[in-house]
mmCIF file of C-alpha atoms in Angstrom:
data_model
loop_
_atom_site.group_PDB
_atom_site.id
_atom_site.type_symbol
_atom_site.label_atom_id
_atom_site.label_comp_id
_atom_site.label_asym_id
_atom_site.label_seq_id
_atom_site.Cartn_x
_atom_site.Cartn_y
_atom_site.Cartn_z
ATOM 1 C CA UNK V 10 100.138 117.138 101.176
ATOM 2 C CA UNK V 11 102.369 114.492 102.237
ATOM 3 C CA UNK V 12 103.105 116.098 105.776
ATOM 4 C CA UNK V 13 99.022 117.078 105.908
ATOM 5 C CA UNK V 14 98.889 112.982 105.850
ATOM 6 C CA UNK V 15 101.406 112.566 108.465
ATOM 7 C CA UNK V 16 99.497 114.823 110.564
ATOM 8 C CA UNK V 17 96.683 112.947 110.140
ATOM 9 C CA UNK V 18 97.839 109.278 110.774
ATOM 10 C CA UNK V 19 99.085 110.496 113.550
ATOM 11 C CA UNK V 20 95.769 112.107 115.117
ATOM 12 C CA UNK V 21 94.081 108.415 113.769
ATOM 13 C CA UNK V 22 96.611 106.712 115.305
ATOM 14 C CA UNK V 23 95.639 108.879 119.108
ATOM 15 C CA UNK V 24 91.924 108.606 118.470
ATOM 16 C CA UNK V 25 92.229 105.066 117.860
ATOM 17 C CA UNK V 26 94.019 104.387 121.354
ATOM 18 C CA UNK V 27 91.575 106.764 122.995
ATOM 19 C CA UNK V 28 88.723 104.962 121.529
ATOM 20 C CA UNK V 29 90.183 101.566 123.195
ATOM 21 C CA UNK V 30 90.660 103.146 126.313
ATOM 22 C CA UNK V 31 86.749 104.559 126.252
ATOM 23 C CA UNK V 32 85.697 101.055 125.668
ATOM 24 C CA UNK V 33 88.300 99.634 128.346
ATOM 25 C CA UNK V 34 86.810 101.927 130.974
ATOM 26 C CA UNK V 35 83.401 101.510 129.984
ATOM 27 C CA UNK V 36 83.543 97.465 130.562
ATOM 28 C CA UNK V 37 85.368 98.816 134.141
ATOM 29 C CA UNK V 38 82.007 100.432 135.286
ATOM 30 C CA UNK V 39 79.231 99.171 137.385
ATOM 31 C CA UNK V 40 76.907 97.557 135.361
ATOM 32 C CA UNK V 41 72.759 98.413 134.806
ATOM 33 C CA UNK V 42 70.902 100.500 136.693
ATOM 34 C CA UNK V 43 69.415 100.656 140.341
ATOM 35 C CA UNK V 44 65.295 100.519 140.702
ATOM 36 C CA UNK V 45 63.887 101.327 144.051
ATOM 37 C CA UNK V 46 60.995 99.503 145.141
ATOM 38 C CA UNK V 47 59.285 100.591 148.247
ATOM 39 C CA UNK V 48 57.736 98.053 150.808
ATOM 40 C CA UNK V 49 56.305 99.016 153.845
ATOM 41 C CA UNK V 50 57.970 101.949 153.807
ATOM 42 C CA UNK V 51 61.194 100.752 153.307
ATOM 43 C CA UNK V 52 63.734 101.305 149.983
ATOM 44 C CA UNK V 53 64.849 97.621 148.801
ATOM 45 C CA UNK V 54 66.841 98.019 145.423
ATOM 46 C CA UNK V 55 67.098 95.960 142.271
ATOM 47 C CA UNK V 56 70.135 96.135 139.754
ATOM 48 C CA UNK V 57 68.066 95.795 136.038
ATOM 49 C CA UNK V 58 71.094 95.145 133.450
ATOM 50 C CA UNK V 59 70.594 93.628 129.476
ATOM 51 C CA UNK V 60 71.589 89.961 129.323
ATOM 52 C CA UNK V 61 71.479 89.212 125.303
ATOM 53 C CA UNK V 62 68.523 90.646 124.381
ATOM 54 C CA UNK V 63 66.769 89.924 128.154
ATOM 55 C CA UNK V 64 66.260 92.758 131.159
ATOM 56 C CA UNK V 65 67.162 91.245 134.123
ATOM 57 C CA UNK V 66 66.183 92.452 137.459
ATOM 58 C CA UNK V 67 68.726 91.189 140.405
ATOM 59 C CA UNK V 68 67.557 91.494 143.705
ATOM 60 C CA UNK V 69 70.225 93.994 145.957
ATOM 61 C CA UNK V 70 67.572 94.415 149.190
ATOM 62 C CA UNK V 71 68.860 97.465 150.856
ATOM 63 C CA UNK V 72 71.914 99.233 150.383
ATOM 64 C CA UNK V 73 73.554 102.183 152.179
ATOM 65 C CA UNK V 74 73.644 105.517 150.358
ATOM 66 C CA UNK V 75 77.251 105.011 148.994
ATOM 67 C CA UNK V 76 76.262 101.988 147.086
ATOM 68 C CA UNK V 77 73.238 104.321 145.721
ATOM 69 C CA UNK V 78 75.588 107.016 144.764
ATOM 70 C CA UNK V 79 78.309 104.542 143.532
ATOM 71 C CA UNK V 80 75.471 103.269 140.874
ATOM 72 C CA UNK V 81 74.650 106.841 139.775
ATOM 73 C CA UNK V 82 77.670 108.040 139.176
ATOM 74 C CA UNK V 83 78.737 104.996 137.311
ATOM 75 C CA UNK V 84 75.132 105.589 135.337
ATOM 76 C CA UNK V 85 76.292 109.100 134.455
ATOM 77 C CA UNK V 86 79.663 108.500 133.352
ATOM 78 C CA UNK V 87 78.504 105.820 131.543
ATOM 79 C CA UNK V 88 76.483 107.930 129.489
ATOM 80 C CA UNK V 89 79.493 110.565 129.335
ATOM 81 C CA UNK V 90 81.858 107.710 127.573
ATOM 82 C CA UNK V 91 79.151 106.081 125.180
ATOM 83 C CA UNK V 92 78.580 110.166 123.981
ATOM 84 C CA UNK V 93 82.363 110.763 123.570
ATOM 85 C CA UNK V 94 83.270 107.023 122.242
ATOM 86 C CA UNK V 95 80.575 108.408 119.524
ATOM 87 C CA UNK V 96 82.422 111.244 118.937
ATOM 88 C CA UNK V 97 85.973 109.236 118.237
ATOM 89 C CA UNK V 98 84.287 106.883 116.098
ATOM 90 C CA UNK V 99 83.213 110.034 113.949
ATOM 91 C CA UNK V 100 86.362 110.872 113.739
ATOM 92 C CA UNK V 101 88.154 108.049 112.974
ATOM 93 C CA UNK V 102 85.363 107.316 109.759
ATOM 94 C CA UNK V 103 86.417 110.686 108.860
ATOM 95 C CA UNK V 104 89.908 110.841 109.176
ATOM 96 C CA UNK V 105 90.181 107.125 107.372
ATOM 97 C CA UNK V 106 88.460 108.981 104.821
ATOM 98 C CA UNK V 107 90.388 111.588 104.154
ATOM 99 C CA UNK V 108 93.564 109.233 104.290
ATOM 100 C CA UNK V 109 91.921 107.015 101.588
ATOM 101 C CA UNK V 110 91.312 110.205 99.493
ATOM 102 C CA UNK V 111 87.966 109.581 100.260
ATOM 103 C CA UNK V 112 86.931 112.937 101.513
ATOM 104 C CA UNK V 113 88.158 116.079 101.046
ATOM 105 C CA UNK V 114 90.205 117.757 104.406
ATOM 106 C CA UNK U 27 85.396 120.451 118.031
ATOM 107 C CA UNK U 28 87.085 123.201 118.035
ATOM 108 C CA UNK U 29 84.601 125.079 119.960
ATOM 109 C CA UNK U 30 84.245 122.001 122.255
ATOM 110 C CA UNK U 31 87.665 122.169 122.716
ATOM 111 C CA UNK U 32 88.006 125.661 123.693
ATOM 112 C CA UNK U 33 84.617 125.400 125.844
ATOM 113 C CA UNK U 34 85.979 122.194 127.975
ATOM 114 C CA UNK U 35 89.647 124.262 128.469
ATOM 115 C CA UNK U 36 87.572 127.084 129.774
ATOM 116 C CA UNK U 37 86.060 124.805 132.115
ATOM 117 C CA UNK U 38 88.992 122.368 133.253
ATOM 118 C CA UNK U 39 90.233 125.916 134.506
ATOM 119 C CA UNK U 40 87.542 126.795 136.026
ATOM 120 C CA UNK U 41 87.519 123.466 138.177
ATOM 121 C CA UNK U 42 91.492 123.799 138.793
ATOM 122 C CA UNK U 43 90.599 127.651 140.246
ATOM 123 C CA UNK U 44 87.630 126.434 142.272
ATOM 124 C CA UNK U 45 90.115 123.600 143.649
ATOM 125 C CA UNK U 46 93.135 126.254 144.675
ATOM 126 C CA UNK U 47 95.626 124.581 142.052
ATOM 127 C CA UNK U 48 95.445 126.907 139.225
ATOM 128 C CA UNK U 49 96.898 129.691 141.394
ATOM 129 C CA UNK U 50 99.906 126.993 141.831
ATOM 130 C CA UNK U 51 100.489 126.220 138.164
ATOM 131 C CA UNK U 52 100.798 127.834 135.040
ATOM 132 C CA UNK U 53 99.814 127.198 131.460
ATOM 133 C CA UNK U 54 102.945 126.091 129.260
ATOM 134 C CA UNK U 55 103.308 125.413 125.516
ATOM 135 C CA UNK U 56 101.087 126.694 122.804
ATOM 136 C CA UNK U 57 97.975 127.215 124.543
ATOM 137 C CA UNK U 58 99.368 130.425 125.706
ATOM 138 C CA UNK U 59 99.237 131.839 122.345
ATOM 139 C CA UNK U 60 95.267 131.312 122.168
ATOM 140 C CA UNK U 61 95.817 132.965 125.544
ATOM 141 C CA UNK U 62 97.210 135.793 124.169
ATOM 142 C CA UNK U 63 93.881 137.324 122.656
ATOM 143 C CA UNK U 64 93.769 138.857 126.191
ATOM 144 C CA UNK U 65 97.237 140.306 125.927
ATOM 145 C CA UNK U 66 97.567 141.482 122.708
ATOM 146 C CA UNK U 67 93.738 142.224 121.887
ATOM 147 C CA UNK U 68 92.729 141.832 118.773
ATOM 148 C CA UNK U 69 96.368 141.708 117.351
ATOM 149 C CA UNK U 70 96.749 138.442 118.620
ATOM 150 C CA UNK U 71 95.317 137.563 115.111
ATOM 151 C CA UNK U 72 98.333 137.826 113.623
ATOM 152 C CA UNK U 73 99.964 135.216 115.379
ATOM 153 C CA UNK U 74 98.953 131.826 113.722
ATOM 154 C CA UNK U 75 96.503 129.897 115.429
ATOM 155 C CA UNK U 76 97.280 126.849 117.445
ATOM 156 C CA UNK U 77 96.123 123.173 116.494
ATOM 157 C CA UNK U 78 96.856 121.167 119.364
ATOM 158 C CA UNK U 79 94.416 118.720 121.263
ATOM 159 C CA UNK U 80 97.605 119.209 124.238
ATOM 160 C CA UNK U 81 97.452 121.827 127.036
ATOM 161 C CA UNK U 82 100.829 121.136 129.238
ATOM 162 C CA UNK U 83 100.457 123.013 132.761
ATOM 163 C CA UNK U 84 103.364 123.758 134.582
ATOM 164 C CA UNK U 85 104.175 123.376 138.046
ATOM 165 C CA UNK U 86 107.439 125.335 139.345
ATOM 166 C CA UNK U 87 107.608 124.751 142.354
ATOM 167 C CA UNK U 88 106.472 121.119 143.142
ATOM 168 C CA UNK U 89 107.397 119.987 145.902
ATOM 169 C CA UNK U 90 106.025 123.773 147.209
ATOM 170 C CA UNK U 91 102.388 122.320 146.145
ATOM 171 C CA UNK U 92 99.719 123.391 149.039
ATOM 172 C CA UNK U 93 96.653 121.575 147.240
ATOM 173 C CA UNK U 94 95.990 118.415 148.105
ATOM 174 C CA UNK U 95 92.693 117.443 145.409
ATOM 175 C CA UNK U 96 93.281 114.582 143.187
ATOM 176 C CA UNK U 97 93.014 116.420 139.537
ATOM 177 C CA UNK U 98 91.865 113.321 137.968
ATOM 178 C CA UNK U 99 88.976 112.977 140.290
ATOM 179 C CA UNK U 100 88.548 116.713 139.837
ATOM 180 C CA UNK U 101 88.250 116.412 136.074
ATOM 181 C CA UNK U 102 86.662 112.711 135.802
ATOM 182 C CA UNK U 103 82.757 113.389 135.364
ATOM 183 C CA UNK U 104 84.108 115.466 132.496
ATOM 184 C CA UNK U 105 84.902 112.248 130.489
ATOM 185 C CA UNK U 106 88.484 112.561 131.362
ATOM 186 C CA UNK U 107 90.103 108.777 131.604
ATOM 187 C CA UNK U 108 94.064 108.910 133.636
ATOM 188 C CA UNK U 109 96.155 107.103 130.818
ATOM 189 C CA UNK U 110 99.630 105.971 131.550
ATOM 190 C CA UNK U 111 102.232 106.202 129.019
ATOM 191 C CA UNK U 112 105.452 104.677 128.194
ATOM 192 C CA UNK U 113 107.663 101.771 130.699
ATOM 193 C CA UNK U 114 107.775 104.621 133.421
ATOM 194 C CA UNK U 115 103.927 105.684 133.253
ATOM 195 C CA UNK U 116 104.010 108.939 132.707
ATOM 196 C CA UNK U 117 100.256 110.071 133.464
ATOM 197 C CA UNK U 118 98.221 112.377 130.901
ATOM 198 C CA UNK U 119 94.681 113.233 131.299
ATOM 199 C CA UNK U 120 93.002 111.829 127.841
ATOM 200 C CA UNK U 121 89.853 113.317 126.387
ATOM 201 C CA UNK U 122 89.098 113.149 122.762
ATOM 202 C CA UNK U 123 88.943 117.146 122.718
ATOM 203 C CA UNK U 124 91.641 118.094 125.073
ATOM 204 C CA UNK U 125 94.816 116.420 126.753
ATOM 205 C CA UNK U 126 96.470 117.251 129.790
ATOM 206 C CA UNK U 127 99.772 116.590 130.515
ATOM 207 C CA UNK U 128 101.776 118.414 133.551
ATOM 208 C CA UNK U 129 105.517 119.364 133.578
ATOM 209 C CA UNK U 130 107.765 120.323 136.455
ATOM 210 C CA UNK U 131 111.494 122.450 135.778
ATOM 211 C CA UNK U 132 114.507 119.697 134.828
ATOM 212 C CA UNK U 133 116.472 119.953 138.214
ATOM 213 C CA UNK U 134 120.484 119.249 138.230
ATOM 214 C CA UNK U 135 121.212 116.162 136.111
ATOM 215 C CA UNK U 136 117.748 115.581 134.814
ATOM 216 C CA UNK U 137 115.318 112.822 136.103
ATOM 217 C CA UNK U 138 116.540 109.933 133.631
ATOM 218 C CA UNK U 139 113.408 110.223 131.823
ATOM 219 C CA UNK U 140 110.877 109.090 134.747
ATOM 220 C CA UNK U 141 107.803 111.063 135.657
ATOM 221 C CA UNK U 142 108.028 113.089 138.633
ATOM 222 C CA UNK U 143 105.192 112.035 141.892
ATOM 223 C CA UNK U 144 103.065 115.132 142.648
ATOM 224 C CA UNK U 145 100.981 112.950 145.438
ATOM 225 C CA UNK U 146 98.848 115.551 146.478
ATOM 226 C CA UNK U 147 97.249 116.042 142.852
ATOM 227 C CA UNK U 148 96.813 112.222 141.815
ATOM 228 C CA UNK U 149 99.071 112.630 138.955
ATOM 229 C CA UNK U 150 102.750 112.699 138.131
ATOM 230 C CA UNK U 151 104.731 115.252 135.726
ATOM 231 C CA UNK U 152 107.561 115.184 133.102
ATOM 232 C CA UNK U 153 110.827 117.086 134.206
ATOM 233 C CA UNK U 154 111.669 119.725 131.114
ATOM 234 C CA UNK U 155 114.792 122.003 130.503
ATOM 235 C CA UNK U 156 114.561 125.672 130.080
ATOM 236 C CA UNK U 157 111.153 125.395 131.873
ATOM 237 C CA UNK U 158 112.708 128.809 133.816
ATOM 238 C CA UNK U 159 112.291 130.675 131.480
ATOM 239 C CA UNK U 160 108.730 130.530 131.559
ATOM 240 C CA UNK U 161 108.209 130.426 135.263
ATOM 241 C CA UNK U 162 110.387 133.722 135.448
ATOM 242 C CA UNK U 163 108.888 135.557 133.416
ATOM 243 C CA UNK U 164 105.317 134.908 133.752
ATOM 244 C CA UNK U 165 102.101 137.264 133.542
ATOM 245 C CA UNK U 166 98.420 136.850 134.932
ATOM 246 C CA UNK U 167 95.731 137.417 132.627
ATOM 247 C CA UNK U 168 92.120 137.376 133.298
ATOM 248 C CA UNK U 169 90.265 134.732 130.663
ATOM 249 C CA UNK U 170 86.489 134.287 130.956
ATOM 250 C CA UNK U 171 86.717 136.128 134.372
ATOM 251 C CA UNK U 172 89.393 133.263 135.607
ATOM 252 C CA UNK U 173 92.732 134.532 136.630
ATOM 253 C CA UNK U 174 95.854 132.609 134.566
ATOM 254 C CA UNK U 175 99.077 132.462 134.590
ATOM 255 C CA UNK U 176 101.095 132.056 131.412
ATOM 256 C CA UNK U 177 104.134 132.832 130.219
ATOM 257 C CA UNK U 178 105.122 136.371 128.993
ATOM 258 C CA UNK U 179 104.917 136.165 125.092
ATOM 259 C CA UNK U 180 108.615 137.178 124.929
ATOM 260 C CA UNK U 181 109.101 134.226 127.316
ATOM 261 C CA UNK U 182 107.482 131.398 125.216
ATOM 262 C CA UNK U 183 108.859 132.636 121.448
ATOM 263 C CA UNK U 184 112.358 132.425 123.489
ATOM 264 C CA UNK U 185 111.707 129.258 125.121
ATOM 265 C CA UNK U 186 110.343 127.949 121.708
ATOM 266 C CA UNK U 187 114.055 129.077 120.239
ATOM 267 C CA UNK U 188 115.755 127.245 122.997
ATOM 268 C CA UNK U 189 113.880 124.019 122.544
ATOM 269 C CA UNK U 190 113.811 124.197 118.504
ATOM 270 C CA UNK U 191 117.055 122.420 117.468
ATOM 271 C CA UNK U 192 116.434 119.667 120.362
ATOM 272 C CA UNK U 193 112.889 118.460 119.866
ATOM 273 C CA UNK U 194 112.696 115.262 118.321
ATOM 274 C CA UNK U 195 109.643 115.928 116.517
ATOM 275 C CA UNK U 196 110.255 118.148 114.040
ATOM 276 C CA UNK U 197 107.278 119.392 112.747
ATOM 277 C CA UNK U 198 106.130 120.413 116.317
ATOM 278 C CA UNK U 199 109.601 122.293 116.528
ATOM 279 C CA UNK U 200 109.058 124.005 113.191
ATOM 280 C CA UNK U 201 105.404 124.941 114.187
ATOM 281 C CA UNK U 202 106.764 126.520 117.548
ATOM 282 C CA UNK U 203 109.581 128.192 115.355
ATOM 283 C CA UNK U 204 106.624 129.779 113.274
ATOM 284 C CA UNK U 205 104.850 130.891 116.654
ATOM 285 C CA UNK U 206 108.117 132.072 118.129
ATOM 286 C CA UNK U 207 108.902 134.486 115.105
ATOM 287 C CA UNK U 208 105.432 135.717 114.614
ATOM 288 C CA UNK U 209 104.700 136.441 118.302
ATOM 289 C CA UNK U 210 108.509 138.500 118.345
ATOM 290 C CA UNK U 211 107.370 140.250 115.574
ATOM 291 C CA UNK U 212 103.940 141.007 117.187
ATOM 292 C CA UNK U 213 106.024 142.564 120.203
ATOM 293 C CA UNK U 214 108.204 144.397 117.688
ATOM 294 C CA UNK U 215 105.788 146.282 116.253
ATOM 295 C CA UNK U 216 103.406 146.949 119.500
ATOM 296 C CA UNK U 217 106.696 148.547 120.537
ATOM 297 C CA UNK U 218 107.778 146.073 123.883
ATOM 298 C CA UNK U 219 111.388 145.788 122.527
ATOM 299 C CA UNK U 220 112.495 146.910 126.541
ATOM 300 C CA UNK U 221 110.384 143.941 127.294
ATOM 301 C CA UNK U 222 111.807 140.823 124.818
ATOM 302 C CA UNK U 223 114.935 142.353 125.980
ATOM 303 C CA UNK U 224 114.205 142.228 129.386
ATOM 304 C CA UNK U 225 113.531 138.173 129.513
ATOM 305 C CA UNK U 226 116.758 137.658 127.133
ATOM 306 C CA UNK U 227 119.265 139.216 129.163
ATOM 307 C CA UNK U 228 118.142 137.131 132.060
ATOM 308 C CA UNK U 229 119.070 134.320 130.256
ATOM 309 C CA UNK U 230 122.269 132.232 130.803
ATOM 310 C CA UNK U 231 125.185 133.044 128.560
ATOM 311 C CA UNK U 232 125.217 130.209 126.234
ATOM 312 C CA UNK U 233 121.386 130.203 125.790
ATOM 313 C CA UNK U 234 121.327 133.844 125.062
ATOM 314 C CA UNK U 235 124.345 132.807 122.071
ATOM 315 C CA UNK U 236 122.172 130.338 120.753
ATOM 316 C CA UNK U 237 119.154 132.117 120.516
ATOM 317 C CA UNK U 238 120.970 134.892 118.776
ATOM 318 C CA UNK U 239 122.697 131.982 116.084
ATOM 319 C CA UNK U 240 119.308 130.869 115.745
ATOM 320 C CA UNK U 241 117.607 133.872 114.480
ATOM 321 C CA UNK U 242 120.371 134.641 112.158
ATOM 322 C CA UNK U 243 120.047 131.307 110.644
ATOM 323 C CA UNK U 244 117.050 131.974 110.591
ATOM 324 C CA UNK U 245 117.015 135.531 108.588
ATOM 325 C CA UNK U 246 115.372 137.554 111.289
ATOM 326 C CA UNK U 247 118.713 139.739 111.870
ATOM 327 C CA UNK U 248 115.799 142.511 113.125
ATOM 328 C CA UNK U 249 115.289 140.927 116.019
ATOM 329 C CA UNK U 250 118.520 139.449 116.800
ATOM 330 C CA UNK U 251 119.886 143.208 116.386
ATOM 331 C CA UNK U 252 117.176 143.953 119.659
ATOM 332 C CA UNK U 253 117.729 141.790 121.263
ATOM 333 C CA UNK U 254 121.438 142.175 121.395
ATOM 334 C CA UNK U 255 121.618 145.719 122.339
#
């Protein structure tokens, strides 16, 4: 039982560094999300992000299609890490659980 | 997660083919043995299953490397973050279902415990002893249609041997100890005695002694009588 609990703290120990380094790359990303408003024909961009409890909507004008791409791929892996950050958390309830006798292996 | 697991493996090789690296690397360590179903069929059963969120690939010839894609880039809209370990920064590939780490053969005098550059894949690799023995003797496999290389079976369970009395974590050396026995036993009784043979006589003189000691200690005198013949 005793090495079963070694083996344990130790995979806590990794999903607890992992789960810092989720949030840590998270905070790295571009923020909110671009919103394309079309005038005259022409595509001028807004970045909307959450400010407290607000939606703000910051004027970009136009930007070239790197800058678009940059935003949705920052959008998408944002997404990705939230999902798997989700998935650590599980399993750091569960294996603090288990350590604490609290649930069975 | 295990099925996650196995499902994002599948696919970090499928990138690594598309990319032209996987023909240039190899898979070491104890994902081979859940590589092995393709070997040994469905006697690969009877080798205890592995439990490891680490897949180590192994790169022989390094400096040899034609590929020039940047693996974390490769691998990043998977989730994977590049994590740098230790004072020297040795790079891993961190996911919270599957690890990657990359290892290159210990040349000479060793690399005083700092990572070794491979530039042309964005990542760096640990330099490992007795990582010949599993270049030297390695096998392709097909696995979900993707063509592998890992290590001959006889390969890794002698490699395992080797490395036993020097890991430093010694539950990971007694797991590979279990692997190493079970999978020599496996080839025992599907009848590839020419092949453990085969690898073991390659082997340098003093490694082939230890190995032998080893298994004595160890009780299996069966195989140590094969293998010495």
């Amino acid at each position: 039982m005793a090495a079963i609990k070694a083996v344990l703290r130790e995979e806590l120990g990794s999903a607890e560094i992992m789960k810092a380094e989720y949030v840590k790359a998270l905070k790295g990303l571009l923020k909110g999300a671009l919103v394309r408003k079309v005038i005259k024909g022409r595509d001028y961009w807004y970045l909307a992000y959450r400010k407290d409890k607000k939606i703000i909507f910051q004027y970009l004008g136009r930007l070239p299609e790197e800058k678009i791409k940059e935003y949705g791929e920052a959008r998408k892996l944002r997404a990705k890490y939230r999902n798997l950050l989700s998935h650590l958390k599980e399993r750091i309830k569960y294996l603090k659980g288990v350590l604490r006798g609290k649930r069975e292996i | 997660m295990e099925k996650e697991k196995f499902e994002l493996f599948e696919e970090v090789l499928r990138r690594l083919e598309g990319a032209g690296i996987l023909k240039e690397i190899m898979v070491a360590g104890s994902w081979n043995v859940h590589l092995y179903n393709s070997y040994f069929g469905k006697d690969a059963a009877k080798i205890p299953p592995i439990r490891t969120l680490d897949v180590d690939f192994l790169i022989p010839h390094p400096k040899k490397i034609a590929s020039k894609q940047s693996i974390p880039l490769l691998l990043k809209d998977l989730g994977y973050l590049t994590d740098y370990r230790g004072e020297a920064g040795f790079i891993r590939l961190i996911h919270p279902d599957l690890i990657i780490e990359f290892l290159v053969p210990e040349k000479g005098r060793g690399t005083d415990d700092k990572p070794v550059p491979l530039q042309g894949l964005g990542v760096n690799a640990s330099a490992m002893r007795f990582m010949d023995v599993l270049y030297e003797n390695k096998i392709t496999i097909r696995y979900k249609g993707i063509k592998v290389s890992i290590a001959h079976p006889a390969a890794l369970a002698i490699h395992y041997l080797l490395i036993y009395p020097r890991r430093k974590n010694r539950k990971k050396a007694e797991k590979n100890l279990m692997h190493a026995l079970a999978i020599l036993n496996l080839l025992v009784s599907k009848r590839k005695q020419d092949e453990m043979r085969f690898v073991f006589l390659k082997l340098h003189s003093k490694w082939k002694k230890e190995v032998l000691e080893l298994l004595d200690e160890k009780g299996d005198h069966e195989i140590a009588g094969i293998l010495k013949v």
